[in-house]
Coordinates of C-alpha atoms in Angstrom, one line a residue:
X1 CA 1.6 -29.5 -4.8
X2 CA 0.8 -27.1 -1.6
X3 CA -1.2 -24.3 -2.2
X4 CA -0.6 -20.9 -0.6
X5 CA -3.4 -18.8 0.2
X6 CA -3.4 -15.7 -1.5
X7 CA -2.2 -12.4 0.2
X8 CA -3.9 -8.9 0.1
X9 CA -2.4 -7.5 -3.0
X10 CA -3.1 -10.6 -4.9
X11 CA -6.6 -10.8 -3.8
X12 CA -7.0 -6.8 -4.9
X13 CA -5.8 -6.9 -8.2
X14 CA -8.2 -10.1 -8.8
X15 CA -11.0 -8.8 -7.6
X16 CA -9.8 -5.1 -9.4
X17 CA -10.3 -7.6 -12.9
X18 CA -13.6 -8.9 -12.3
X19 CA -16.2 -7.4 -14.6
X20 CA -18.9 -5.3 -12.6
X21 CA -22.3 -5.8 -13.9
X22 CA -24.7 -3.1 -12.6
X23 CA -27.4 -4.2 -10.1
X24 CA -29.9 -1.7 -11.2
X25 CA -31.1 -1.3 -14.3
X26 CA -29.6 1.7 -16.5
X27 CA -33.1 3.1 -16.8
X28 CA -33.6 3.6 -13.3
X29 CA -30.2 5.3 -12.5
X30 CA -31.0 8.4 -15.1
X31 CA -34.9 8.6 -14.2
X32 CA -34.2 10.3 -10.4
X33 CA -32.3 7.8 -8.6
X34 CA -29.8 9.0 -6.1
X35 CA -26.9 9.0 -7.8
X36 CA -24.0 6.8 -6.0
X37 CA -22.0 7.8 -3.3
X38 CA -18.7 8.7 -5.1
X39 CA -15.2 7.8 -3.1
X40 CA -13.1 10.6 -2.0
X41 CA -9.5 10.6 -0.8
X42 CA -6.4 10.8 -1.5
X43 CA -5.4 11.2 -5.5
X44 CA -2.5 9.1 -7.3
X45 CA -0.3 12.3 -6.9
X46 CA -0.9 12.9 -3.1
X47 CA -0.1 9.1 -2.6
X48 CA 3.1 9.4 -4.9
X49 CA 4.4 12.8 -2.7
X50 CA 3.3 11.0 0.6
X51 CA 5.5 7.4 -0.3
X52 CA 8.7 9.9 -1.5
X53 CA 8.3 11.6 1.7
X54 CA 7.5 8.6 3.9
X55 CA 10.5 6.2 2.5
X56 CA 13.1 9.1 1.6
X57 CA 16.6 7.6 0.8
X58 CA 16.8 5.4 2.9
X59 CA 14.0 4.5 4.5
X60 CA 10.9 5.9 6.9
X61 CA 12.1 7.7 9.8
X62 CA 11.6 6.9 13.8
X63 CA 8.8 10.0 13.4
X64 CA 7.3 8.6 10.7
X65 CA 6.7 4.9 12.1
X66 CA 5.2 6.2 14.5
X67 CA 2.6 8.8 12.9
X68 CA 2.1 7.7 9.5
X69 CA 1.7 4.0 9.8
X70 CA -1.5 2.0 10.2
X71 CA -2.0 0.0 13.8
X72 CA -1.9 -3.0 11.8
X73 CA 1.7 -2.5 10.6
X74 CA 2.6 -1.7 13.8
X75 CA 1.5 -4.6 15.4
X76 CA 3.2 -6.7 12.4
X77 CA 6.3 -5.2 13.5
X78 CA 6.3 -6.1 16.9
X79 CA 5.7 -9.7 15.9
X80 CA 9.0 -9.7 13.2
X81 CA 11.1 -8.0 15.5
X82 CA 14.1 -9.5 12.5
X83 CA 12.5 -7.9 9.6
X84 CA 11.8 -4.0 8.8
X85 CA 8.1 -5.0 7.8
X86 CA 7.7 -1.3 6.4
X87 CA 11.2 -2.4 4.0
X88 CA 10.9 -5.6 3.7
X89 CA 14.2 -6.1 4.8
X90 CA 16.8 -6.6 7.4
X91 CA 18.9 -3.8 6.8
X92 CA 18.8 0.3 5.4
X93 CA 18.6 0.2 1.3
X94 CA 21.3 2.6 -0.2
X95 CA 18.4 4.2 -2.4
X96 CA 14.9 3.5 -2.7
X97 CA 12.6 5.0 -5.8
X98 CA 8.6 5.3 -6.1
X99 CA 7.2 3.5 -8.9
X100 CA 3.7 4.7 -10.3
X101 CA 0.7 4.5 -8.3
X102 CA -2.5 3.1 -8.9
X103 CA -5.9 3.9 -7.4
X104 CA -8.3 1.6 -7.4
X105 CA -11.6 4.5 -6.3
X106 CA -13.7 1.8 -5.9
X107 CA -12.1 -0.7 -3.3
X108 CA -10.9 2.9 -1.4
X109 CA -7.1 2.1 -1.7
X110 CA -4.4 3.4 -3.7
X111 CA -0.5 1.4 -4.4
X112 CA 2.8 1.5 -5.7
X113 CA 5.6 -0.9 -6.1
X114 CA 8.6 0.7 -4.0
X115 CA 11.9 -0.5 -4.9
X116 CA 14.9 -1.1 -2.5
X117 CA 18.4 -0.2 -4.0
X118 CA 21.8 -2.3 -2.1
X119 CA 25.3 -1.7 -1.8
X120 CA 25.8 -5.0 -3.7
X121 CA 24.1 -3.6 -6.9
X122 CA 20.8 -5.7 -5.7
X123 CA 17.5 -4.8 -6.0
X124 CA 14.4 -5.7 -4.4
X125 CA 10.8 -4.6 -4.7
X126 CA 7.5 -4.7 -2.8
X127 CA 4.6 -3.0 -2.9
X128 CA 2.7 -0.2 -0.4
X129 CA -0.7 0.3 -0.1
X130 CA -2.8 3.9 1.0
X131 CA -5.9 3.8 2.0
X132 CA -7.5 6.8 0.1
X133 CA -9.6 7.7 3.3
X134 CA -6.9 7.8 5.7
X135 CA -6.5 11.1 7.7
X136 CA -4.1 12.2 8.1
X137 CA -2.8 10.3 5.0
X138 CA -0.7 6.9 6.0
X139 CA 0.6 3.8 4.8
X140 CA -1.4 1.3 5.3
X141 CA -0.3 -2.4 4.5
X142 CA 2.7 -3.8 2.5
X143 CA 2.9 -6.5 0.8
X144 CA 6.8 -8.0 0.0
X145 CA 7.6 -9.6 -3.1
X146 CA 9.8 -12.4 -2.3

């Protein structure tokens, strides 16, 4: 048996489903301790519009590659020259549609499974990840199913 070392989105969600036990007790947080520092970004709505615009029909435009993509996605697609890392794919989809997204406030990122419709009837999925302090907003990583 070979074991695969896990990628980003699977280390997320595990560590998204770990119980979080406070460090401080309860008493000291309502008897005039600094509240925490609350995450702010990008909501669950604004991520959804920005993925609809970003992919479109058919895919992220030449424009959009180049503004609204982290570095590190560029530099991945330099590398798989083969593979449209941002479609996970070798080829334009005929359709592509947004699934929900998720925000996860406390690990500062926000997702959503995209889905790639074919000519052949095929399907495909993967999922894109916002980082819910990016600005201007971009995507930021994604992670292919297959």
């Amino acid at each position: 048996m070979m074991l695969k070392p896990y990628r980003l989105g699977a280390l997320l969600l595990t560590l998204l489903a770990l119980p979080v036990m406070p460090s401080v007790p309860a008493l000291a947080l309502t008897v005039g301790a600094p509240a925490a520092p609350t995450v702010r970004g990008h909501t669950a709505a604004q991520i959804g519009d920005f993925l609809i615009g970003f992919y479109g029909e058919h895919g992220p435009s030449a424009q959009d590659r180049e503004t609204r993509v982290s570095q590190i996605l560029k530099e991945r697609q330099q590398v798989n020259e083969e593979v449209d890392v941002l479609l996970c794919a070798h080829d334009e989809p005929r359709d592509i549609s947004i699934g929900p997204v998720t925000v996860a406030k406390t690990a500062s990122v926000g997702w959503a499974t995209v889905t790639t419709h074919w000519g052949s009837g095929d399907t495909d999925t993967f999922t894109a990840y916002v980082r819910l302090d990016s600005n201007p907003i971009r995507l930021d990583d994604v992670i292919c199913a297959g």
